[in-house]
mmCIF file of C-alpha atoms and ligand atoms in Angstrom:
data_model
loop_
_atom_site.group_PDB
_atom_site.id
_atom_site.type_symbol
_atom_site.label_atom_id
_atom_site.label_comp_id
_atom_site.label_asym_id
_atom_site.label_seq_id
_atom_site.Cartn_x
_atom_site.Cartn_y
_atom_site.Cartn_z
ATOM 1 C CA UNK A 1 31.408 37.304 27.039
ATOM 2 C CA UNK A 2 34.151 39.707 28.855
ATOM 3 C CA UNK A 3 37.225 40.384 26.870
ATOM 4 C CA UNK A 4 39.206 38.782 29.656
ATOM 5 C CA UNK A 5 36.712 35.712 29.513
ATOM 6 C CA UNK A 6 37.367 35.422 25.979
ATOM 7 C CA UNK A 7 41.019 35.900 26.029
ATOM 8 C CA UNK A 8 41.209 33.076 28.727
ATOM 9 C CA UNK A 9 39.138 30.836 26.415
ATOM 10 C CA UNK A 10 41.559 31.644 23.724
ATOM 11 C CA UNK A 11 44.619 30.774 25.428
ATOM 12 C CA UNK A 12 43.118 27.671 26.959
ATOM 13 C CA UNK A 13 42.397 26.407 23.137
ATOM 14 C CA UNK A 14 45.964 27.562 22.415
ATOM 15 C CA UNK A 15 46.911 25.305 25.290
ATOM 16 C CA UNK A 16 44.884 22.173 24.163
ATOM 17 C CA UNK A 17 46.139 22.567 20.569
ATOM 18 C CA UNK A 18 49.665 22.438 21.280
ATOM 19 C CA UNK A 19 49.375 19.986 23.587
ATOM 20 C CA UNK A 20 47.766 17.347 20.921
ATOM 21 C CA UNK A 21 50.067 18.521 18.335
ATOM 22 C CA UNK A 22 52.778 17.304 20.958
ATOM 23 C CA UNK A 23 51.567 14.909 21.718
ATOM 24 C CA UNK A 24 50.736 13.840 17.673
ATOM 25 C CA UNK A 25 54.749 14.543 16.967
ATOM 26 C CA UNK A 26 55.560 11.827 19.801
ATOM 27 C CA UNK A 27 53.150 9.266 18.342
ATOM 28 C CA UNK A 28 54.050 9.961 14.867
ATOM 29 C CA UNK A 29 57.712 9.507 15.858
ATOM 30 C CA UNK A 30 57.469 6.399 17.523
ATOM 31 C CA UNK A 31 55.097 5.264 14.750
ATOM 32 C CA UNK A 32 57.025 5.653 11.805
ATOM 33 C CA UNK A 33 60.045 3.100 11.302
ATOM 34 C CA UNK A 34 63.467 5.009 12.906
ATOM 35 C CA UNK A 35 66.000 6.572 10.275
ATOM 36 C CA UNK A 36 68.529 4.392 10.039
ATOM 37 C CA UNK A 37 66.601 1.073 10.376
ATOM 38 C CA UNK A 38 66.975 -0.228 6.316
ATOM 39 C CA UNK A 39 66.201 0.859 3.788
ATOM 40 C CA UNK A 40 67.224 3.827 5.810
ATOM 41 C CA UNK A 41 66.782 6.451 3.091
ATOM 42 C CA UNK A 42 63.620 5.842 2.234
ATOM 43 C CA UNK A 43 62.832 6.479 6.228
ATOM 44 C CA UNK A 44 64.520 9.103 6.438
ATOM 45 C CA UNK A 45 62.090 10.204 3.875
ATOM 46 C CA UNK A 46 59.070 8.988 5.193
ATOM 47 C CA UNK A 47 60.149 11.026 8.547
ATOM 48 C CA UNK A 48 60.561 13.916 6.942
ATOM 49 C CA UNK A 49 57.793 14.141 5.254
ATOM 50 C CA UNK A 50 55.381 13.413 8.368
ATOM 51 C CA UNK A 51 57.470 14.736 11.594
ATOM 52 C CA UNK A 52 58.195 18.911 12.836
ATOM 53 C CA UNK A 53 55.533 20.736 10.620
ATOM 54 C CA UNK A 54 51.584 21.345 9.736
ATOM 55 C CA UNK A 55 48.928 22.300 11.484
ATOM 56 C CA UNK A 56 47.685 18.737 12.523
ATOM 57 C CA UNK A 57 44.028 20.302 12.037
ATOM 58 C CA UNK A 58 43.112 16.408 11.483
ATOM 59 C CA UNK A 59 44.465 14.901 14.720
ATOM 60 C CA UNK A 60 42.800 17.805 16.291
ATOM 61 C CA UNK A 61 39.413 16.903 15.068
ATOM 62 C CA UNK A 62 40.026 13.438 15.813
ATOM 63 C CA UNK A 63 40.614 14.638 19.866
ATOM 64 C CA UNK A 64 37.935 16.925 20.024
ATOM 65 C CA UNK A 65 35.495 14.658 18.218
ATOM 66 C CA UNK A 66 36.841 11.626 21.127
ATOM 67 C CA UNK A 67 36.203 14.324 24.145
ATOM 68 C CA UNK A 68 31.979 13.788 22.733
ATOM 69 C CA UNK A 69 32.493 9.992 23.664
ATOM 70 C CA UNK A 70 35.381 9.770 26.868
ATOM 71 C CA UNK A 71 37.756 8.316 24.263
ATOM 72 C CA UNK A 72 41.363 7.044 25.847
ATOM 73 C CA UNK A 73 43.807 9.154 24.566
ATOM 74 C CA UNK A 74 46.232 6.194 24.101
ATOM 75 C CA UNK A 75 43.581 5.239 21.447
ATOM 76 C CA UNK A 76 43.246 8.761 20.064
ATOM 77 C CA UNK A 77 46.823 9.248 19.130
ATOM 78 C CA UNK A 78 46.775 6.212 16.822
ATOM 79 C CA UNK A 79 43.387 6.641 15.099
ATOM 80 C CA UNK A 80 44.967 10.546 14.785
ATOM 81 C CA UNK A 81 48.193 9.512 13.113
ATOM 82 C CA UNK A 82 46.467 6.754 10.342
ATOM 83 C CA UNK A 83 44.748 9.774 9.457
ATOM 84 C CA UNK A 84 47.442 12.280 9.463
ATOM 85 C CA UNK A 85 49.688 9.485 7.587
ATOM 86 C CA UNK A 86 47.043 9.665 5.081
ATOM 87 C CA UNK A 87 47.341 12.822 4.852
ATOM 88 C CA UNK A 88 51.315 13.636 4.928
ATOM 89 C CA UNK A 89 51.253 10.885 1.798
ATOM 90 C CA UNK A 90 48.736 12.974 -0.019
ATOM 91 C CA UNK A 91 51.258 15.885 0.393
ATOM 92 C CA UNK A 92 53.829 14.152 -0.965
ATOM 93 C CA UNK A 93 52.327 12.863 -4.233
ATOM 94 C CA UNK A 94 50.183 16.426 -4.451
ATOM 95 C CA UNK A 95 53.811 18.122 -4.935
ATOM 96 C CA UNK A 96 55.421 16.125 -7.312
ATOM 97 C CA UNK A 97 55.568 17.260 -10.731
ATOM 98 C CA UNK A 98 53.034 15.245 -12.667
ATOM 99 C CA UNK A 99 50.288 16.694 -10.042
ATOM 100 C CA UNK A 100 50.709 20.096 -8.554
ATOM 101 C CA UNK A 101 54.681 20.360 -8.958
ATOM 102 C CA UNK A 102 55.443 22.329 -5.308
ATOM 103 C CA UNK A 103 59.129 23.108 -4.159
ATOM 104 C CA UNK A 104 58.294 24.214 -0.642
ATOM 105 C CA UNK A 105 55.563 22.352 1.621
ATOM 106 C CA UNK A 106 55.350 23.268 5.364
ATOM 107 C CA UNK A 107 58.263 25.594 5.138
ATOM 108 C CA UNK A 108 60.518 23.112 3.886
ATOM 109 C CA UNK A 109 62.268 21.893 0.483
ATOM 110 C CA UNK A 110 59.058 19.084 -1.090
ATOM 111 C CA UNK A 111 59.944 15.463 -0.586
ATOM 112 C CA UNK A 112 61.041 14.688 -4.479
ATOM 113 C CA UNK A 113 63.021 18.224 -4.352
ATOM 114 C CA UNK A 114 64.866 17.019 -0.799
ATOM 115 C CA UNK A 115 65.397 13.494 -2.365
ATOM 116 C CA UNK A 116 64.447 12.320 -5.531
ATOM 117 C CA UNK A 117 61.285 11.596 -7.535
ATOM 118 C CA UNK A 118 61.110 7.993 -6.953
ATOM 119 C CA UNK A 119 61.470 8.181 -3.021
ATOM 120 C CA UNK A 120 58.779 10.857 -2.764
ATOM 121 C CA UNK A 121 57.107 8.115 -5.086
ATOM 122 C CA UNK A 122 57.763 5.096 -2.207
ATOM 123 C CA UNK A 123 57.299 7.607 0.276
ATOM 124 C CA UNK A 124 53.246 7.905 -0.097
ATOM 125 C CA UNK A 125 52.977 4.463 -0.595
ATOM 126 C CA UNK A 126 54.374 3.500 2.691
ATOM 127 C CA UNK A 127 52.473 5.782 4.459
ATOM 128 C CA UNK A 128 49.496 4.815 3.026
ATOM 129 C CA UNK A 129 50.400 1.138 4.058
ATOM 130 C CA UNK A 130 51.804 2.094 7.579
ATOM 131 C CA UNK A 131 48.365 4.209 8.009
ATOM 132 C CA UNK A 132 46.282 0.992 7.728
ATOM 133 C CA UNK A 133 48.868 -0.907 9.559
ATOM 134 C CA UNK A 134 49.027 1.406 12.714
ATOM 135 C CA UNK A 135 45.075 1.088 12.207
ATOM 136 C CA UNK A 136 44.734 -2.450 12.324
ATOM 137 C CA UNK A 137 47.476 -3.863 14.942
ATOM 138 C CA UNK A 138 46.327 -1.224 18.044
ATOM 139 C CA UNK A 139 43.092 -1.950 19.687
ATOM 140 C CA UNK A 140 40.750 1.321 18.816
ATOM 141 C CA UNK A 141 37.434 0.165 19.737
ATOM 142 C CA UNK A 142 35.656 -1.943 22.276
ATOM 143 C CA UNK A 143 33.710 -4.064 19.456
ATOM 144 C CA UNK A 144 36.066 -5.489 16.942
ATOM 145 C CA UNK A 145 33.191 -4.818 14.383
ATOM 146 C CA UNK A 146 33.463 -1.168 14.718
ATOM 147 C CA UNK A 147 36.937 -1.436 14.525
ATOM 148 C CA UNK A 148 36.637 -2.947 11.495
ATOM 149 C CA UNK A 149 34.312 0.209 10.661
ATOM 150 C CA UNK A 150 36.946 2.869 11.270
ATOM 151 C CA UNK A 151 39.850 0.923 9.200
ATOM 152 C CA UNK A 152 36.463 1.001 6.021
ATOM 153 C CA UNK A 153 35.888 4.634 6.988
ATOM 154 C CA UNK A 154 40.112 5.364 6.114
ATOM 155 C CA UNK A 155 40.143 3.339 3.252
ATOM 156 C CA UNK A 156 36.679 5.251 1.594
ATOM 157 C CA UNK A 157 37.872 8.738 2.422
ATOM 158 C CA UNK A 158 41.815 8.069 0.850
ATOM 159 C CA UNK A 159 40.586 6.400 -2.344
ATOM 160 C CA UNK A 160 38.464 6.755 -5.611
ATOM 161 C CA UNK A 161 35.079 8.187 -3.857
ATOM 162 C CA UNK A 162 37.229 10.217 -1.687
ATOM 163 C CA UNK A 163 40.635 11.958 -1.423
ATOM 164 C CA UNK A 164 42.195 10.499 -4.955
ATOM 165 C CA UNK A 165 38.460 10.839 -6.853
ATOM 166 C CA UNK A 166 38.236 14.849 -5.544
ATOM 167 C CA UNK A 167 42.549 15.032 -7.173
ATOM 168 C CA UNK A 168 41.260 13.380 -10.265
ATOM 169 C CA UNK A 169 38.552 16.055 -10.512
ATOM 170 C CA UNK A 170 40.842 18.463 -9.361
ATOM 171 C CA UNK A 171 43.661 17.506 -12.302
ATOM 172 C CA UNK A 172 41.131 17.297 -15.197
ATOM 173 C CA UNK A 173 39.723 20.212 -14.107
ATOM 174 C CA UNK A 174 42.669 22.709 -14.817
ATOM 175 C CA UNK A 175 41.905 25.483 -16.885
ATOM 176 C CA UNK A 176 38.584 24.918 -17.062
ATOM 177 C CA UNK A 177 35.433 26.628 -14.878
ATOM 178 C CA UNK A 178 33.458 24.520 -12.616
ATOM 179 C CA UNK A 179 30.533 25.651 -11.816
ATOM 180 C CA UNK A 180 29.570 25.722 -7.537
ATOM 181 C CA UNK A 181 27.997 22.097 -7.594
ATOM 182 C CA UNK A 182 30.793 20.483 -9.499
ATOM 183 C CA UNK A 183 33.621 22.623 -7.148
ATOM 184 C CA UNK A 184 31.706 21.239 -3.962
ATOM 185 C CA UNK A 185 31.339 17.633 -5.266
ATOM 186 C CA UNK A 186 35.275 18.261 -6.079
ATOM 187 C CA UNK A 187 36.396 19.805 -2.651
ATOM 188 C CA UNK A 188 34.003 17.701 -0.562
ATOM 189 C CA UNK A 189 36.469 14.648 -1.679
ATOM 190 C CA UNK A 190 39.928 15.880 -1.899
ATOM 191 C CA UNK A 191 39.484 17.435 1.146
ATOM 192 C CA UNK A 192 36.510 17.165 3.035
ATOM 193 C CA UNK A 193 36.532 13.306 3.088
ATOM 194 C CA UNK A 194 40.072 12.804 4.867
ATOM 195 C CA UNK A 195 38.839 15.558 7.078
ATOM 196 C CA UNK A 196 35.571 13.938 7.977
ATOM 197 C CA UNK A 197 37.226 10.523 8.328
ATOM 198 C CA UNK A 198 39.099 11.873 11.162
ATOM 199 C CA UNK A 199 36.006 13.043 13.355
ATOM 200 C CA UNK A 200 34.338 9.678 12.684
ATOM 201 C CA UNK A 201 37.636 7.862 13.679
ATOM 202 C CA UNK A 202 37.732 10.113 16.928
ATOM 203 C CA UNK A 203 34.212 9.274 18.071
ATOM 204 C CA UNK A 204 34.778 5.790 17.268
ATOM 205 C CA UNK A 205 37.597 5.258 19.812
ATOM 206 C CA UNK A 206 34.899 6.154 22.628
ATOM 207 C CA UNK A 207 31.442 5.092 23.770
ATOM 208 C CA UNK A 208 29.246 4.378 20.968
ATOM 209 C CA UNK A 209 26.957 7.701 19.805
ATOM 210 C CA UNK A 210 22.896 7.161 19.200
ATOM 211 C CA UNK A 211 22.877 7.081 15.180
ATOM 212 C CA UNK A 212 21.516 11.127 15.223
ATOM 213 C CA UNK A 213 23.968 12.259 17.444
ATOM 214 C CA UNK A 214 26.325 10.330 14.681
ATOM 215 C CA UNK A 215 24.579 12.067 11.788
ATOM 216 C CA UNK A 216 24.946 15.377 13.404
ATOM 217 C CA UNK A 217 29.002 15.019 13.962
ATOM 218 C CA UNK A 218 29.042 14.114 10.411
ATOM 219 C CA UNK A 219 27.051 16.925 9.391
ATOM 220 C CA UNK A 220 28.978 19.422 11.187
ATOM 221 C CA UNK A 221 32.538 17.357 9.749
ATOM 222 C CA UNK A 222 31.119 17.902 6.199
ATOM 223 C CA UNK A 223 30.862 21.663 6.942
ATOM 224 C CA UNK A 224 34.249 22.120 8.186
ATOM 225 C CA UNK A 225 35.362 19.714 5.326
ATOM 226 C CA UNK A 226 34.347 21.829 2.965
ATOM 227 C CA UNK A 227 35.261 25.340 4.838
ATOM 228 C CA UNK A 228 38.795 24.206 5.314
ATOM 229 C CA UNK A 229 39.345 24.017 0.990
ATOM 230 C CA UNK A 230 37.252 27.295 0.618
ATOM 231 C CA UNK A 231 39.757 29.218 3.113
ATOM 232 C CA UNK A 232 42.897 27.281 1.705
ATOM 233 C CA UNK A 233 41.434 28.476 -1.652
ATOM 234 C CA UNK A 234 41.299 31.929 0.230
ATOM 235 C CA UNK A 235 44.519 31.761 1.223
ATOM 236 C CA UNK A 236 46.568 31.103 -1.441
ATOM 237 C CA UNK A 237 45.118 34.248 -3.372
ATOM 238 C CA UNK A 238 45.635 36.510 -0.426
ATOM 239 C CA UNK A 239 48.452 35.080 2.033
ATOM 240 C CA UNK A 240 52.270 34.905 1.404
ATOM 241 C CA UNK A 241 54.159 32.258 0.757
ATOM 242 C CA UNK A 242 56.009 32.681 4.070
ATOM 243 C CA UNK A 243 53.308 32.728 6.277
ATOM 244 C CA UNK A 244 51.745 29.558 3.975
ATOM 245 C CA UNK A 245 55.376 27.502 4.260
ATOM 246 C CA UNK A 246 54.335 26.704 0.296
ATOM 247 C CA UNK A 247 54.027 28.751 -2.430
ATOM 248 C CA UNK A 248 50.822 30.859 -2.801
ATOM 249 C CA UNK A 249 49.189 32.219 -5.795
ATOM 250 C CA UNK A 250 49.401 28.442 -7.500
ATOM 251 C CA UNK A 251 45.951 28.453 -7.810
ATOM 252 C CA UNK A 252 45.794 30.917 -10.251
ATOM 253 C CA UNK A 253 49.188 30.678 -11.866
ATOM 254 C CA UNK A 254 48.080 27.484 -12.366
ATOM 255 C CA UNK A 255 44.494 28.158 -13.837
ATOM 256 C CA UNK A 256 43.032 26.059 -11.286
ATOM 257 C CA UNK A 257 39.091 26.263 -10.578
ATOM 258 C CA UNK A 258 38.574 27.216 -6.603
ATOM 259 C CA UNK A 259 35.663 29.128 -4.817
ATOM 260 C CA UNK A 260 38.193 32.766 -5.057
ATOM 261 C CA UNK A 261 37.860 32.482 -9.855
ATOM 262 C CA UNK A 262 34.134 31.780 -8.937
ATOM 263 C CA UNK A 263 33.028 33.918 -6.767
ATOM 264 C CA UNK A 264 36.017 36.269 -5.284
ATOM 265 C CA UNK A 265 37.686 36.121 -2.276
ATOM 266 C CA UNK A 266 35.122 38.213 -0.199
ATOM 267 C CA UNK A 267 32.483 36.022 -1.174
ATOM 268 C CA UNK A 268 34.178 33.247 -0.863
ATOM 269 C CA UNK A 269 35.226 33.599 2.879
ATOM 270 C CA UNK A 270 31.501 34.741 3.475
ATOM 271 C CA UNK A 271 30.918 31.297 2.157
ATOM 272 C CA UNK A 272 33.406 29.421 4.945
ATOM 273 C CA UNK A 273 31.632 31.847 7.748
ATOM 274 C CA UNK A 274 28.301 30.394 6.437
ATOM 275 C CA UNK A 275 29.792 26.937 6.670
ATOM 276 C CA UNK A 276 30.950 27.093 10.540
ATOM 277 C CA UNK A 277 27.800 28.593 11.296
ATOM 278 C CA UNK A 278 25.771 25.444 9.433
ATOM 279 C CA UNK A 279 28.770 23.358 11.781
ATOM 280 C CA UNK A 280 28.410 25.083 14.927
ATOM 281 C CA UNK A 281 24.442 24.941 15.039
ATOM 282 C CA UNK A 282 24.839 20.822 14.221
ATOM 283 C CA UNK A 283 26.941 20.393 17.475
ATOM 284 C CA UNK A 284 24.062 22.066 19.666
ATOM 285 C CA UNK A 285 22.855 18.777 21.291
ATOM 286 C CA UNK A 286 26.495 18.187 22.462
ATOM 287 C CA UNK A 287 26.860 21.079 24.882
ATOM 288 C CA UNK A 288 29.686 22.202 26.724
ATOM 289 C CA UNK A 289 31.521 18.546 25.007
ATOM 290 C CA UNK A 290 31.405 20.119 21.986
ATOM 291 C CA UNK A 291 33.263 22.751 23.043
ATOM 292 C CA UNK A 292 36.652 21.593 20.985
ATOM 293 C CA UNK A 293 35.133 21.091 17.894
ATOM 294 C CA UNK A 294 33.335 24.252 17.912
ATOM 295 C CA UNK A 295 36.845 26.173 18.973
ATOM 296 C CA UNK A 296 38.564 23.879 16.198
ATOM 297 C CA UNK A 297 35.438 25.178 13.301
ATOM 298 C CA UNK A 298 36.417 29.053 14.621
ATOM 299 C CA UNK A 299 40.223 28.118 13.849
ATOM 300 C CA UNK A 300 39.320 26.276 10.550
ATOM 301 C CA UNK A 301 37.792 29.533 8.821
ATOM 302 C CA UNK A 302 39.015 32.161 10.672
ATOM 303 C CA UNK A 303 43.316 30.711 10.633
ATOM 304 C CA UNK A 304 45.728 33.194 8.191
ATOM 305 C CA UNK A 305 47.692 30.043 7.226
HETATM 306 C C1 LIG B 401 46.628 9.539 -0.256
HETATM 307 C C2 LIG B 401 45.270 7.713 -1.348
HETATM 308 C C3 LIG B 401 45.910 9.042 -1.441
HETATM 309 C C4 LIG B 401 45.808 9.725 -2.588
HETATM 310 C C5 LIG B 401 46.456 11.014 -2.778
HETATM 311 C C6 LIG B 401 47.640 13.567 -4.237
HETATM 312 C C7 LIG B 401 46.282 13.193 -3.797
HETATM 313 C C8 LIG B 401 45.849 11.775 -3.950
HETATM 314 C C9 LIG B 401 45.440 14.074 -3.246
HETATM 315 C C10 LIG B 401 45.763 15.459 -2.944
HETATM 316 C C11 LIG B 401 44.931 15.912 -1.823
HETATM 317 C C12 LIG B 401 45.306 17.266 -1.326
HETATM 318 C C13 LIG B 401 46.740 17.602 -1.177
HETATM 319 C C14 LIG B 401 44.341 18.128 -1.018
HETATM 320 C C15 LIG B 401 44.595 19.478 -0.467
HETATM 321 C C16 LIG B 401 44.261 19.442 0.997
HETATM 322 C C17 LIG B 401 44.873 20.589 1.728
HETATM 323 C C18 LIG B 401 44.129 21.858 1.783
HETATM 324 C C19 LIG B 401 46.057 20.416 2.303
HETATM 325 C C20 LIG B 401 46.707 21.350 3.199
HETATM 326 O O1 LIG B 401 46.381 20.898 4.502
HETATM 327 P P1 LIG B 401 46.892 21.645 5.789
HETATM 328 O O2 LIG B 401 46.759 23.111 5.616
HETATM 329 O O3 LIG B 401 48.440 21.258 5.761
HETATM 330 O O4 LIG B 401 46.230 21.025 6.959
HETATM 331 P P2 LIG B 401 49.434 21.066 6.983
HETATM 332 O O5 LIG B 401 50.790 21.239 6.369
HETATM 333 O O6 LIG B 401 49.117 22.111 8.017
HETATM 334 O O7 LIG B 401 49.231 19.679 7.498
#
């Protein structure tokens, strides 16, 4: 490709990206209950915690995964935001200080720092609960059934087999070594399953997908799953804490396992590269509709924060 070809293919991703993200902080607004409805504080909380910050790298799957299937967009922004609920919540209880103990998360003072302990506390658990609610009261899906699916899909990738299992690992874990198969089996769930939740959710708010052109999106979901916690481990060992918006080096103050005390940084980000390249050839049978999600695996291992 010409350097002005790619440059215009860059700043048409930009484009795309910022317009989802926009269009994720207007959902997520209207979504969440308003400030000063009661118990005001504790939305006030919940708001804070969820609105002006992150990447939305979720929603963004979720989209580009729906553009594969003609999803509505009106049904993409609310499959999106149960998963980047999910998510925010998961940031709130992964700061407080009987799990990772952060002070600053997406440039900001954490949610128990900003308020208190117990509203950071309340504040996951109504997310997780308004997650499932948005879920469940929009219509997502032609086929209740496979509504029904997406609202199982959430619930598998947030709990024991999924998000919390991969923190369990990840707390019992702490100064010890993991070896590669027990970090994968630990990253692949506190991670990778939220992540891969939200490409399933986005192709299931669109025409239904023959069952190898589902296996493939999940293959290629499970690679970018697991390249997203190899680059964050990256990351905090090389980037700043003011190009993170939370404090880097935790990993190893904190004597945590990650793919940078196994196997360096270098190799580790050769690892990620590896990973997108495993993604990108999965998505070949999509062609030019699987444009996004190929743009979004470039972004996913190649981002500096
Ligand atoms: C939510 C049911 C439920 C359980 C929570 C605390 C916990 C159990 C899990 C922690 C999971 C966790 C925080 C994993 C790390 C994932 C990660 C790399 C987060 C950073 O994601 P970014 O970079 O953040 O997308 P932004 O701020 O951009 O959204």
């Amino acid at each position: 490709m010409a350097r002005t070809e790619v440059k215009a293919v860059e700043s048409d991703f930009m484009a795309w990206m910022g317009s989802v993200q926009a269009r994720m902080e207007n959902a997520l607004a209207r979504l969440l209950p308003a400030a000063n409805l009661a118990p005001a504080r504790l939305h006030e909380a919940m708001r804070y915690a969820t609105l002006e910050g992150g990447k939305r790298v979720r929603p963004l799957l979720a989209f580009a995964a729906g553009e594969l299937v003609e999803a509505p967009a009106q049904r993409l922004e609310v499959a999106a935001s149960a998963v980047e609920l999910i998510h925010a919540y998961s940031l709130v209880h992964d700061d407080m200080p009987c799990m990772d103990d952060g002070l600053l998360r997406r440039g900001k003072p954490t949610v128990h720092v900003e308020f208190d302990e117990p509203t950071a506390l309340l504040v996951g658990d109504a997310l997780g609960s308004l997650a499932f609610q948005v879920l469940s009261e929009h219509r997502l899906a032609d086929d209740p059934a496979a509504q029904l699916d997406m609202v199982k899909a959430l619930a598998v990738a947030s709990g024991s087999r999924g998000m919390a299992g991969g923190q369990a690992v990840d707390l019992e874990s702490t100064g010890k070594t993991l070896d590669l198969p027990e970090l994968e089996f630990m990253h692949i769930r506190k991670t990778g399953a939220i992540i891969r939740a939200a490409v399933v959710l986005g192709a299931a708010c669109g025409k239904p997908l023959p069952e190898t052109a589902r296996a493939r999106l999940d293959h290629y979901a499970k690679c970018v799953g697991l390249a997203f916690q190899v680059v964050d481990d990256v990351l905090d060992a090389e980037a700043s804490t003011a190009t993170l918006g939370k404090t880097a080096g935790k990993d190893a103050k904190h004597h945590k396992p990650t793919y940078v005390s196994a196997m360096g940084a270098a190799r580790a980000q050769a690892f990620a590269e590896a990973l997108r390249a495993d993604a990108q050839a999965s998505l070949a049978e999509f062609g030019a509709r699987g444009a996004r999600l190929r743009q979004l695996a470039d972004f996913i291992v190649l981002r500096k924060f």
